[in-house]
One Martini backbone bead per residue (centre of mass of N, CA, C, O) as a GRO file, in nm:
protein
  103
    1UNK     BB    1   0.042   0.088  -0.028
    2UNK     BB    2   0.316   0.266  -0.014
    3UNK     BB    3   0.322   0.257  -0.359
    4UNK     BB    4   0.031   0.445  -0.386
    5UNK     BB    5   0.126   0.686  -0.187
    6UNK     BB    6   0.341   0.770  -0.379
    7UNK     BB    7   0.170   0.825  -0.611
    8UNK     BB    8   0.018   1.002  -0.531
    9UNK     BB    9   0.203   1.241  -0.444
   10UNK     BB   10   0.325   1.241  -0.730
   11UNK     BB   11   0.045   1.358  -0.857
   12UNK     BB   12   0.035   1.600  -0.715
   13UNK     BB   13   0.301   1.759  -0.736
   14UNK     BB   14   0.275   1.765  -1.079
   15UNK     BB   15  -0.025   1.935  -1.038
   16UNK     BB   16   0.110   2.189  -0.858
   17UNK     BB   17   0.320   2.233  -1.056
   18UNK     BB   18   0.133   2.315  -1.294
   19UNK     BB   19  -0.019   2.513  -1.168
   20UNK     BB   20   0.197   2.697  -1.102
   21UNK     BB   21   0.267   2.773  -1.397
   22UNK     BB   22  -0.020   2.899  -1.446
   23UNK     BB   23  -0.022   3.132  -1.226
   24UNK     BB   24   0.202   3.285  -1.331
   25UNK     BB   25   0.307   3.570  -1.408
   26UNK     BB   26   0.342   3.744  -1.712
   27UNK     BB   27   0.647   3.904  -1.589
   28UNK     BB   28   0.788   3.627  -1.526
   29UNK     BB   29   0.786   3.493  -1.793
   30UNK     BB   30   0.903   3.765  -1.969
   31UNK     BB   31   1.190   3.731  -1.881
   32UNK     BB   32   1.461   3.604  -1.994
   33UNK     BB   33   1.583   3.374  -1.846
   34UNK     BB   34   1.311   3.246  -1.782
   35UNK     BB   35   1.307   3.176  -2.090
   36UNK     BB   36   1.495   3.056  -2.127
   37UNK     BB   37   1.518   2.831  -1.914
   38UNK     BB   38   1.234   2.708  -2.071
   39UNK     BB   39   1.377   2.588  -2.319
   40UNK     BB   40   1.626   2.406  -2.225
   41UNK     BB   41   1.498   2.217  -1.975
   42UNK     BB   42   1.389   1.989  -2.185
   43UNK     BB   43   1.653   1.931  -2.321
   44UNK     BB   44   1.798   1.851  -2.104
   45UNK     BB   45   1.597   1.638  -1.993
   46UNK     BB   46   1.607   1.429  -2.255
   47UNK     BB   47   1.894   1.399  -2.303
   48UNK     BB   48   1.953   1.261  -2.021
   49UNK     BB   49   1.683   0.999  -2.088
   50UNK     BB   50   1.901   0.898  -2.336
   51UNK     BB   51   2.165   0.833  -2.197
   52UNK     BB   52   2.043   0.641  -1.974
   53UNK     BB   53   1.917   0.450  -2.175
   54UNK     BB   54   2.191   0.390  -2.374
   55UNK     BB   55   2.443   0.371  -2.114
   56UNK     BB   56   2.223   0.213  -1.889
   57UNK     BB   57   2.241  -0.080  -1.667
   58UNK     BB   58   2.179  -0.172  -1.386
   59UNK     BB   59   2.300   0.127  -1.263
   60UNK     BB   60   2.519   0.113  -1.533
   61UNK     BB   61   2.783   0.138  -1.732
   62UNK     BB   62   2.713   0.071  -2.055
   63UNK     BB   63   2.770  -0.033  -2.377
   64UNK     BB   64   2.564  -0.044  -2.660
   65UNK     BB   65   2.582  -0.112  -2.959
   66UNK     BB   66   2.262  -0.113  -3.052
   67UNK     BB   67   2.223   0.167  -2.894
   68UNK     BB   68   2.434   0.345  -3.060
   69UNK     BB   69   2.271   0.281  -3.336
   70UNK     BB   70   2.008   0.401  -3.277
   71UNK     BB   71   2.123   0.664  -3.218
   72UNK     BB   72   2.271   0.708  -3.517
   73UNK     BB   73   1.995   0.709  -3.678
   74UNK     BB   74   1.832   0.918  -3.566
   75UNK     BB   75   2.016   1.169  -3.558
   76UNK     BB   76   1.988   1.152  -3.873
   77UNK     BB   77   1.724   1.186  -3.948
   78UNK     BB   78   1.711   1.455  -3.778
   79UNK     BB   79   1.880   1.594  -3.987
   80UNK     BB   80   1.680   1.472  -4.238
   81UNK     BB   81   1.394   1.571  -4.127
   82UNK     BB   82   1.258   1.331  -4.011
   83UNK     BB   83   0.978   1.209  -3.935
   84UNK     BB   84   0.933   1.106  -3.612
   85UNK     BB   85   0.788   0.789  -3.736
   86UNK     BB   86   1.089   0.745  -3.869
   87UNK     BB   87   1.313   0.770  -3.636
   88UNK     BB   88   1.195   0.527  -3.522
   89UNK     BB   89   1.220   0.336  -3.699
   90UNK     BB   90   1.509   0.337  -3.750
   91UNK     BB   91   1.587   0.311  -3.434
   92UNK     BB   92   1.425   0.006  -3.448
   93UNK     BB   93   1.624  -0.156  -3.694
   94UNK     BB   94   1.880  -0.089  -3.622
   95UNK     BB   95   1.895  -0.229  -3.357
   96UNK     BB   96   1.787  -0.508  -3.481
   97UNK     BB   97   2.023  -0.551  -3.624
   98UNK     BB   98   2.244  -0.556  -3.467
   99UNK     BB   99   2.154  -0.773  -3.256
  100UNK     BB  100   2.165  -0.960  -3.459
  101UNK     BB  101   2.450  -0.972  -3.579
  102UNK     BB  102   2.615  -0.992  -3.295
  103UNK     BB  103   2.415  -1.177  -3.113
   0.00000   0.00000   0.00000
């Protein structure tokens, strides 16, 4: 039951954080430093999430050639301005092929 209480508290915290963002006065949000922060934080968080998912396993740093190749394929697809689903499909396909050939 403790897990469900933790989930409920996290949900309430996320809601409160979202509500605080919506309730912030416009003059605060129009400051250049705040605007820059709001633009860069999602990019940094997504990059950190990608790095953790690609280069760690069971809490330890581990280089997986298949995951790295899939990430490389996604980067190439993004540089070619491919649609998001094509980026995902390219990353999945390359990862699967590398896993198939490397065993």
